[in-house]
PDB file of N, CA, C and O in Angstrom:
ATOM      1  N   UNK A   7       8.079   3.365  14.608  1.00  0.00           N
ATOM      2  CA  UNK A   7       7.954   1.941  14.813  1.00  0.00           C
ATOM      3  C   UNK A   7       8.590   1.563  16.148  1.00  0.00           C
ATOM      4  O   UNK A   7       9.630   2.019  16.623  1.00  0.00           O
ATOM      5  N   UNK A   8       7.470   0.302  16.856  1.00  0.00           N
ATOM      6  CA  UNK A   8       8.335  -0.236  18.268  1.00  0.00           C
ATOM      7  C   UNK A   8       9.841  -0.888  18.063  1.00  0.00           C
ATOM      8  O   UNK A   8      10.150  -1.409  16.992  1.00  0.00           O
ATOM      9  N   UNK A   9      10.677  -0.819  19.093  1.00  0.00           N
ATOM     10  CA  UNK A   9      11.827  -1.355  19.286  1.00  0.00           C
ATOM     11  C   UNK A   9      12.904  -0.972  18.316  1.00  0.00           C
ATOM     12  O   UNK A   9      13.705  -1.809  17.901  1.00  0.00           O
ATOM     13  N   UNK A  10      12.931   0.352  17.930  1.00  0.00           N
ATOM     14  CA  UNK A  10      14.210   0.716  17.101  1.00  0.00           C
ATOM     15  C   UNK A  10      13.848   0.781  15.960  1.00  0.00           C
ATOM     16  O   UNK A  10      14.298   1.770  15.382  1.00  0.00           O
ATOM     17  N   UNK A  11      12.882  -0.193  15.055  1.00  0.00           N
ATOM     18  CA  UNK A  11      12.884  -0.381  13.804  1.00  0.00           C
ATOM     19  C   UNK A  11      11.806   0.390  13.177  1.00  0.00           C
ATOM     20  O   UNK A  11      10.607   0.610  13.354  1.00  0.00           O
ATOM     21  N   UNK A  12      12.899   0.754  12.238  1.00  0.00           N
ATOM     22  CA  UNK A  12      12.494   2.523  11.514  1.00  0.00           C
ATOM     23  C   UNK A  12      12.802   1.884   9.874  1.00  0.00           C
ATOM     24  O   UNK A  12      13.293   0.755   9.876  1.00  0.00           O
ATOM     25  N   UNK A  13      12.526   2.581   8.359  1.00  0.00           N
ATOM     26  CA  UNK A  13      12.390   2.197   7.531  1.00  0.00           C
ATOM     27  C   UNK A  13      14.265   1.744   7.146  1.00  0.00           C
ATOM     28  O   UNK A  13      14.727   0.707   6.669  1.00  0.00           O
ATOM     29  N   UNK A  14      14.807   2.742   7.502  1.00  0.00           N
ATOM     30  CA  UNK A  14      16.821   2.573   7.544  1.00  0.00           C
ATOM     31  C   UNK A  14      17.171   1.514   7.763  1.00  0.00           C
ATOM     32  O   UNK A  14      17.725   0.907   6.846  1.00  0.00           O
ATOM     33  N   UNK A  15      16.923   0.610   9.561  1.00  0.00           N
ATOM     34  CA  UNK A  15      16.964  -0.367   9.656  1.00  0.00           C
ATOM     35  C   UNK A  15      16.653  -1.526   8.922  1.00  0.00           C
ATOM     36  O   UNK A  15      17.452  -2.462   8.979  1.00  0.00           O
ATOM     37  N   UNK A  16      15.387  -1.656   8.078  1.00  0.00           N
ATOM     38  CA  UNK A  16      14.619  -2.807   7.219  1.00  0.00           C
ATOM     39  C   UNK A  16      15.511  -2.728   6.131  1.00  0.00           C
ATOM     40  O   UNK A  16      15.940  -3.762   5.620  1.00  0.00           O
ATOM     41  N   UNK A  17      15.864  -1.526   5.690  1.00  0.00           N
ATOM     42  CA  UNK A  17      16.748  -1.880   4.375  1.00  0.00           C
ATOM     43  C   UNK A  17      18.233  -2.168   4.168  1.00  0.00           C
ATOM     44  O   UNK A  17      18.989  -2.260   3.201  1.00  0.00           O
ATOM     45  N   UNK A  18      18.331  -2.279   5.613  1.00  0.00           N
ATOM     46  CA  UNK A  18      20.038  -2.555   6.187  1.00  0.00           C
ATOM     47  C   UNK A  18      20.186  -4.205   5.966  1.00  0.00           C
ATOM     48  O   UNK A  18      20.992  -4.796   5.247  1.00  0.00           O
ATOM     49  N   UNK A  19      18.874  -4.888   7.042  1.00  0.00           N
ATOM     50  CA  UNK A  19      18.565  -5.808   7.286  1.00  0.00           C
ATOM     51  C   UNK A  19      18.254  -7.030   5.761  1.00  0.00           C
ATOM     52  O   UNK A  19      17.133  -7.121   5.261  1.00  0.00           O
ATOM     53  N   UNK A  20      19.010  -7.538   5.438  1.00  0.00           N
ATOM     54  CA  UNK A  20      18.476  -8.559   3.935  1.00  0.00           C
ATOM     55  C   UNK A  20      17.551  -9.339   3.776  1.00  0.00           C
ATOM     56  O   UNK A  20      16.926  -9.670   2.768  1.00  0.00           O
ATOM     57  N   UNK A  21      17.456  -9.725   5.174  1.00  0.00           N
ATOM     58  CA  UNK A  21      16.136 -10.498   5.448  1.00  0.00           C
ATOM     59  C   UNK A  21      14.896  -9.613   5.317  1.00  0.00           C
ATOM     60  O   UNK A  21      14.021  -9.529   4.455  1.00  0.00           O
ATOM     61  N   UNK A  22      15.202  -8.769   6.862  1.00  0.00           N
ATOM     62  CA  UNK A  22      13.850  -7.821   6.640  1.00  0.00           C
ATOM     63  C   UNK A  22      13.593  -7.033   5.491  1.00  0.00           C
ATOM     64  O   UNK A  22      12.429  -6.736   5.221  1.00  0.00           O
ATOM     65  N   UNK A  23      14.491  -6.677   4.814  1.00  0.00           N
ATOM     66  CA  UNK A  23      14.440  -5.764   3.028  1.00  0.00           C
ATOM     67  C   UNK A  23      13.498  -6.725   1.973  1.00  0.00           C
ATOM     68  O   UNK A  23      12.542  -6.336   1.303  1.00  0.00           O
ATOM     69  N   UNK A  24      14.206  -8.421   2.053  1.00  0.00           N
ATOM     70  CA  UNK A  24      13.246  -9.220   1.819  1.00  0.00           C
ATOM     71  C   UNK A  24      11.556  -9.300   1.901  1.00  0.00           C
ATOM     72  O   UNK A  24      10.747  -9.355   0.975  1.00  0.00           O
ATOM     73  N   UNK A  25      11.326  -9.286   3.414  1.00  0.00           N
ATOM     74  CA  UNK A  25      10.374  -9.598   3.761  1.00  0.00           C
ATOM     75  C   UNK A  25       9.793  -8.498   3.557  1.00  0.00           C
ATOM     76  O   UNK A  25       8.575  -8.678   3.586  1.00  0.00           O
ATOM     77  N   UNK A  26      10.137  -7.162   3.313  1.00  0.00           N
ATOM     78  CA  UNK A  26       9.249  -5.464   3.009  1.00  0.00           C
ATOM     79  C   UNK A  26       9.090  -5.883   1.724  1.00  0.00           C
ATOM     80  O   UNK A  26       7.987  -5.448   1.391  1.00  0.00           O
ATOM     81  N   UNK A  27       9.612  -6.535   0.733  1.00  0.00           N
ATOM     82  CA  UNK A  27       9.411  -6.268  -0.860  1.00  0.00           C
ATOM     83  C   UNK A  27      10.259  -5.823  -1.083  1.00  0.00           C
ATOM     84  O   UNK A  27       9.901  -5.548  -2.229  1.00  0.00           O
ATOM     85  N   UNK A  28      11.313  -5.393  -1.028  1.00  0.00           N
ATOM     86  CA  UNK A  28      12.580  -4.557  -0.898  1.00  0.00           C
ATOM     87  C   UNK A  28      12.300  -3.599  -1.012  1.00  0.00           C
ATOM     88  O   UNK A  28      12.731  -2.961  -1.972  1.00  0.00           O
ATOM     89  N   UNK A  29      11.180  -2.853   0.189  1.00  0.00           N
ATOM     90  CA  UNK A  29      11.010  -1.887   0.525  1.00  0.00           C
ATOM     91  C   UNK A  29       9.923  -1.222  -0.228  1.00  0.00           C
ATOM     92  O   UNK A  29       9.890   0.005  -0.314  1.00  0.00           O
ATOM     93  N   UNK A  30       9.099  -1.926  -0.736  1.00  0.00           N
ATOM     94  CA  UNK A  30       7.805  -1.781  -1.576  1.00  0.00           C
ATOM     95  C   UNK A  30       6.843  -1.752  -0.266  1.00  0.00           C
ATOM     96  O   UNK A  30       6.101  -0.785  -0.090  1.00  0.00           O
ATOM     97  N   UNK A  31       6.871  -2.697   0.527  1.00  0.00           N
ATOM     98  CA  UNK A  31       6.086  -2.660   1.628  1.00  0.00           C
ATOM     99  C   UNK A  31       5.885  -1.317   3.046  1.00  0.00           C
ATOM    100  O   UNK A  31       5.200  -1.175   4.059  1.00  0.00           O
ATOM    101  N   UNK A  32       7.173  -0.415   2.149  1.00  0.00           N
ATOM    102  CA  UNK A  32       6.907   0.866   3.246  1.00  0.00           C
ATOM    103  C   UNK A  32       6.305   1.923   2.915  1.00  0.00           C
ATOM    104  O   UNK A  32       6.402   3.049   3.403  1.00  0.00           O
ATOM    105  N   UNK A  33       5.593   1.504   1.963  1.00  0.00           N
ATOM    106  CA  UNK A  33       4.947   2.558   0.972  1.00  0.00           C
ATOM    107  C   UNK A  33       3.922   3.585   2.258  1.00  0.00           C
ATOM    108  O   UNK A  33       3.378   2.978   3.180  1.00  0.00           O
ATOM    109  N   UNK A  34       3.836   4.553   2.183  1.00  0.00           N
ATOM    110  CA  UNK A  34       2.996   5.259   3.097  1.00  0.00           C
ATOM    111  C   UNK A  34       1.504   4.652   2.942  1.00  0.00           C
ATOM    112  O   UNK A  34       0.874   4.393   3.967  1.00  0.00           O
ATOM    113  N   UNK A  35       0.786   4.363   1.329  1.00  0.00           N
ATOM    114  CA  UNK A  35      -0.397   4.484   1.241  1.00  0.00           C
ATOM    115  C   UNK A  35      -0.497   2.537   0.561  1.00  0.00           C
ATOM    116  O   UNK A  35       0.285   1.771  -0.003  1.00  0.00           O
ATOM    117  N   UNK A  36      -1.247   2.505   0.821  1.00  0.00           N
ATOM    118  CA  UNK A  36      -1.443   1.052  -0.111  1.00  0.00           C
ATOM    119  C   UNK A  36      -0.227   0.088  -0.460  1.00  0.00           C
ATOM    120  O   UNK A  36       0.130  -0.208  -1.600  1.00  0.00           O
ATOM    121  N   UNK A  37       0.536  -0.495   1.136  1.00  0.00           N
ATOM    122  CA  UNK A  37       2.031  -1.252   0.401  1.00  0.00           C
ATOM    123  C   UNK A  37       1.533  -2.585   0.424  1.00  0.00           C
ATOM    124  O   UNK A  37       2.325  -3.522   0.322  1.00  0.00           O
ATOM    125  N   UNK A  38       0.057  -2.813   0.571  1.00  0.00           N
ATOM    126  CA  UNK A  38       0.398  -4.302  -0.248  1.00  0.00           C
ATOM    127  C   UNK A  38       0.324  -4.065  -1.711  1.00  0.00           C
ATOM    128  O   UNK A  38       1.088  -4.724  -2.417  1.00  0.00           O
ATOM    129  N   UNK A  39      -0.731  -2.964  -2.435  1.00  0.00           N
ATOM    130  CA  UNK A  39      -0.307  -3.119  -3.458  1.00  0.00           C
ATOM    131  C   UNK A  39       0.806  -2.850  -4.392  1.00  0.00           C
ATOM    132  O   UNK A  39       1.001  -3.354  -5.499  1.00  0.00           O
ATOM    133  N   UNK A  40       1.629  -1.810  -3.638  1.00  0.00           N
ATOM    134  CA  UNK A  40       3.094  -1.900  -4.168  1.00  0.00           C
ATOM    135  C   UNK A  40       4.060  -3.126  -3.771  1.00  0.00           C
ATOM    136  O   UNK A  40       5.226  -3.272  -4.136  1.00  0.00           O
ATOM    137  N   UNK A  41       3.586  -3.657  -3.249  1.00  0.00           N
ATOM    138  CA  UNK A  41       3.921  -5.266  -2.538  1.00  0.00           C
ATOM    139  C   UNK A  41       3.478  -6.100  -3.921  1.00  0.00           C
ATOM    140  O   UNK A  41       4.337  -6.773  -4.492  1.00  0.00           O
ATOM    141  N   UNK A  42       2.167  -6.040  -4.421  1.00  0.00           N
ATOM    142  CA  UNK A  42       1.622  -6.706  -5.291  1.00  0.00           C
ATOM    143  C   UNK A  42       2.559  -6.304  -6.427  1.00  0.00           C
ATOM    144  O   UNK A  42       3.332  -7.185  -6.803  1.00  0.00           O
ATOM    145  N   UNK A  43       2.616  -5.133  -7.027  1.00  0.00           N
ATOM    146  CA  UNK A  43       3.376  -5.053  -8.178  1.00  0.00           C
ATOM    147  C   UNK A  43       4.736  -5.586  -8.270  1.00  0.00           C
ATOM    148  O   UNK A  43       5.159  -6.409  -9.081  1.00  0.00           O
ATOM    149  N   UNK A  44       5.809  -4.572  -6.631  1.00  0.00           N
ATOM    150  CA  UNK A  44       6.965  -6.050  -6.877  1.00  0.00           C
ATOM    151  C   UNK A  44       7.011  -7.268  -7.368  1.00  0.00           C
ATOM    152  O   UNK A  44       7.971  -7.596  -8.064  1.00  0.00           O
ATOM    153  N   UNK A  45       5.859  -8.256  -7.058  1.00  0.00           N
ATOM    154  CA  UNK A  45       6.004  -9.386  -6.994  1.00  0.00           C
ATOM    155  C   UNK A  45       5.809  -9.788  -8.483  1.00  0.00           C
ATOM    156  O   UNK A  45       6.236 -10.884  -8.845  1.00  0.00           O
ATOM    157  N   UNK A  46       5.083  -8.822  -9.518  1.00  0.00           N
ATOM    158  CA  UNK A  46       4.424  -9.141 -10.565  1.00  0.00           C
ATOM    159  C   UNK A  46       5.941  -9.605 -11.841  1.00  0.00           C
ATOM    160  O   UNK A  46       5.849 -10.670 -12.451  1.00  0.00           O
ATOM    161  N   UNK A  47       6.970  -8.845 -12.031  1.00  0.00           N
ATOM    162  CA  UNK A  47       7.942  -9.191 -12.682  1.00  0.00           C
ATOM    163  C   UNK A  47       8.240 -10.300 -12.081  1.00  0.00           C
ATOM    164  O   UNK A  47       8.760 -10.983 -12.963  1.00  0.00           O
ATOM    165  N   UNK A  48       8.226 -11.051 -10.864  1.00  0.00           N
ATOM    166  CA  UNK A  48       9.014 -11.965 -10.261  1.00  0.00           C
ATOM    167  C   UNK A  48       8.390 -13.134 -10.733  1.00  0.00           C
ATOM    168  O   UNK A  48       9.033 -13.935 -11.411  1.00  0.00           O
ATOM    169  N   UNK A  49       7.068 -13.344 -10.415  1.00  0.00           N
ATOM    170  CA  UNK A  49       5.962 -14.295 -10.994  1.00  0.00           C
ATOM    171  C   UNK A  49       6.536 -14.321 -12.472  1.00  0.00           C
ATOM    172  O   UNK A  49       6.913 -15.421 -12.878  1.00  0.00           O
ATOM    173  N   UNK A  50       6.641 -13.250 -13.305  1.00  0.00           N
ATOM    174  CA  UNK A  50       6.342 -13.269 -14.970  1.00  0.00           C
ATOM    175  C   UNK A  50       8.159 -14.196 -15.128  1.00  0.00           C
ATOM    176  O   UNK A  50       8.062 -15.120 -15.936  1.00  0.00           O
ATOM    177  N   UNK A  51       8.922 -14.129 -14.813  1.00  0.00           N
ATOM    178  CA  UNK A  51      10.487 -14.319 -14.903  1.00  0.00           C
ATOM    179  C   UNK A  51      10.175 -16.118 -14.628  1.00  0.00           C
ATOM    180  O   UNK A  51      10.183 -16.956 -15.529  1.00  0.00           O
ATOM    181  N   UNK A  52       9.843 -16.475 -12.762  1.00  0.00           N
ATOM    182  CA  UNK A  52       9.474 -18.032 -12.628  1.00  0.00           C
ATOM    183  C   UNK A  52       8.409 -18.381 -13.107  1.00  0.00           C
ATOM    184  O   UNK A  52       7.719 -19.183 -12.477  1.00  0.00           O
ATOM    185  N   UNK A  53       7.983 -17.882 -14.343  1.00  0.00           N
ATOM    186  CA  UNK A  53       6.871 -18.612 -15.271  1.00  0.00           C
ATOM    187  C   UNK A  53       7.054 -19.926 -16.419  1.00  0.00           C
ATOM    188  O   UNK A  53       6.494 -20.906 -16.911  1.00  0.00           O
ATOM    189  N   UNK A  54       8.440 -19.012 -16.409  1.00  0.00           N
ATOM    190  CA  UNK A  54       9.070 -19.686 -17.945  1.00  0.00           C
ATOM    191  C   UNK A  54       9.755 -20.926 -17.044  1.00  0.00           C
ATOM    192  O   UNK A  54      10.641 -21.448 -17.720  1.00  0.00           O
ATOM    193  N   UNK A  55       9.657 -21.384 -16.090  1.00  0.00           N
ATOM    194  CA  UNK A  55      10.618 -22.075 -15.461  1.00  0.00           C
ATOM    195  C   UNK A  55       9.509 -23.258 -15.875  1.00  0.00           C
ATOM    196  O   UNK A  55       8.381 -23.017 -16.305  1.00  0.00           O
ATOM    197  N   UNK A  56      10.239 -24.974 -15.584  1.00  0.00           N
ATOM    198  CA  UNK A  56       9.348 -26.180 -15.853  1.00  0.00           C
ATOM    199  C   UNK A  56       8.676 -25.889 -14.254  1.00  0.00           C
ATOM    200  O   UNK A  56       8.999 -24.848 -13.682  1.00  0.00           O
ATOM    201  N   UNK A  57       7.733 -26.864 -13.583  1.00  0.00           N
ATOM    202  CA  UNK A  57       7.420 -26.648 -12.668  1.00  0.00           C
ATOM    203  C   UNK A  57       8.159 -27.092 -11.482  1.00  0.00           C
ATOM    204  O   UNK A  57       8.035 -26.573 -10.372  1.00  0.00           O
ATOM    205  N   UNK A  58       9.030 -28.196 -11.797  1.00  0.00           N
ATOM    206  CA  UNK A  58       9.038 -28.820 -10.432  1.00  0.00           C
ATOM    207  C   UNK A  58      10.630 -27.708 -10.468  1.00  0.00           C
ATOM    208  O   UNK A  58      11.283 -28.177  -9.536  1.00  0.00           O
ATOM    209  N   UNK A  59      11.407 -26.629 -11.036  1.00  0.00           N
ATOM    210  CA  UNK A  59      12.031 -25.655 -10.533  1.00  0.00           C
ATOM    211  C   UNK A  59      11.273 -24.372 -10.110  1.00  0.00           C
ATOM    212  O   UNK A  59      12.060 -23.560  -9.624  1.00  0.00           O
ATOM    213  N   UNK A  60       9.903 -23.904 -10.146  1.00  0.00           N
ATOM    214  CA  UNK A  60       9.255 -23.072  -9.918  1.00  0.00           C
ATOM    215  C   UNK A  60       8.859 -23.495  -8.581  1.00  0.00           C
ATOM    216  O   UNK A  60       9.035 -22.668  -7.686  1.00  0.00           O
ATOM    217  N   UNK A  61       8.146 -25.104  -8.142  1.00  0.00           N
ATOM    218  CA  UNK A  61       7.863 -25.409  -6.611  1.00  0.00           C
ATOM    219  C   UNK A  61       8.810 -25.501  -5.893  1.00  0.00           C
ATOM    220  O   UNK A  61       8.610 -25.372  -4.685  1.00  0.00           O
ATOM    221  N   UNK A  62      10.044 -25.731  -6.335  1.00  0.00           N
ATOM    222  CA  UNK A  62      11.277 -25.194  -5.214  1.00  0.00           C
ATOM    223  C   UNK A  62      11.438 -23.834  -4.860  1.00  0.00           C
ATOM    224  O   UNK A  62      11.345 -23.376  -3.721  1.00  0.00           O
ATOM    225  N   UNK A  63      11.718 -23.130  -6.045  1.00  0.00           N
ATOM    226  CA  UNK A  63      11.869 -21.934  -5.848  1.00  0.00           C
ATOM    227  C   UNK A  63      10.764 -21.380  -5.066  1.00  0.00           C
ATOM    228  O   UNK A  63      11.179 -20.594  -4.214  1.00  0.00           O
ATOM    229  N   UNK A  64       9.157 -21.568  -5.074  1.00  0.00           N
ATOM    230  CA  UNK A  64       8.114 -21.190  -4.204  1.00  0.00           C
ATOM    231  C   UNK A  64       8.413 -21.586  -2.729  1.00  0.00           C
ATOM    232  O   UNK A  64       8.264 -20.781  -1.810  1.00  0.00           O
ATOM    233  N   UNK A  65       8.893 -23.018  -2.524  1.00  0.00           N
ATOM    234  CA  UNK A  65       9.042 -23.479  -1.171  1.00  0.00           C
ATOM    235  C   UNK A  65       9.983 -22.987  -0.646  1.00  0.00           C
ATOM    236  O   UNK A  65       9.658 -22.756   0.518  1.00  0.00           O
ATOM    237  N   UNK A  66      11.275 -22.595  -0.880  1.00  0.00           N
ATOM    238  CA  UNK A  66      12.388 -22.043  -0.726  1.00  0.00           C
ATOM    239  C   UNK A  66      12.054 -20.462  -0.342  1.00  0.00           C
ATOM    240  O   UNK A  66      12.346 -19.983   0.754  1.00  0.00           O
ATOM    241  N   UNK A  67      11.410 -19.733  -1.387  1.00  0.00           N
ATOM    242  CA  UNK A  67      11.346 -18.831  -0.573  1.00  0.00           C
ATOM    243  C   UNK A  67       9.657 -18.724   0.571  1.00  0.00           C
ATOM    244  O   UNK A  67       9.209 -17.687   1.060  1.00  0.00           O
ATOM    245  N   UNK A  68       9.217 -19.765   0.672  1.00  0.00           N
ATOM    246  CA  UNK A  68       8.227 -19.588   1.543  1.00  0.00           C
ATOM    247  C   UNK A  68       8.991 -19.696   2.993  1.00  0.00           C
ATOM    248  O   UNK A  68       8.969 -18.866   3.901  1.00  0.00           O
ATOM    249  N   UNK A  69       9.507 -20.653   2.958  1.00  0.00           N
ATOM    250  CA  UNK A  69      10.320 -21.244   4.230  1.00  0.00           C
ATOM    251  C   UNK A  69      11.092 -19.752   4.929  1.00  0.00           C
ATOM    252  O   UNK A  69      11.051 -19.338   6.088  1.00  0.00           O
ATOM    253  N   UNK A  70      11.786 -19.174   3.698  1.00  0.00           N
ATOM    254  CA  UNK A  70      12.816 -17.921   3.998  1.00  0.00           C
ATOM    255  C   UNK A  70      11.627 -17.018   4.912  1.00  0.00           C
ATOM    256  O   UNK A  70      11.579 -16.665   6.090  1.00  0.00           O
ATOM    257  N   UNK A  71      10.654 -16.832   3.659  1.00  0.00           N
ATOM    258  CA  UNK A  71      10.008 -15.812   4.257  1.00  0.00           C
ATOM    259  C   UNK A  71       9.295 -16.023   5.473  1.00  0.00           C
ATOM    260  O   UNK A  71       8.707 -15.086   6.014  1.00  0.00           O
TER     261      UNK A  71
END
């Protein structure tokens, strides 16, 4: 990878560990869909939430991400 950043770095980084999936996204073959599965417990957990704490929590981490 350009400018230093190698898979070590991303998982150092909280943000960037974030933004990989926590490291679902370095998958050699297909990391959106290990991207996709991370996300699938996360969805099932802010389900049970009412909504207007689920559209924060969506906007909140949209903004992050």
């Amino acid at each position: 990878m350009a400018n230093g950043i190698n898979a070590k770095n991303i998982l150092k980084n909280p943000v960037h560990c974030l933004a990989f999936g926590f490291g679902s996204g370095l998958a050699p073959k297909a990391p959106g869909t290990f991207g996709t599965l991370m996300a699938i417990p996360l969805y099932l957990l802010l389900s049970e939430l009412p909504l207007m704490a689920y559209a924060v929590i969506v906007i909140v981490a949209f903004i992050i991400g």
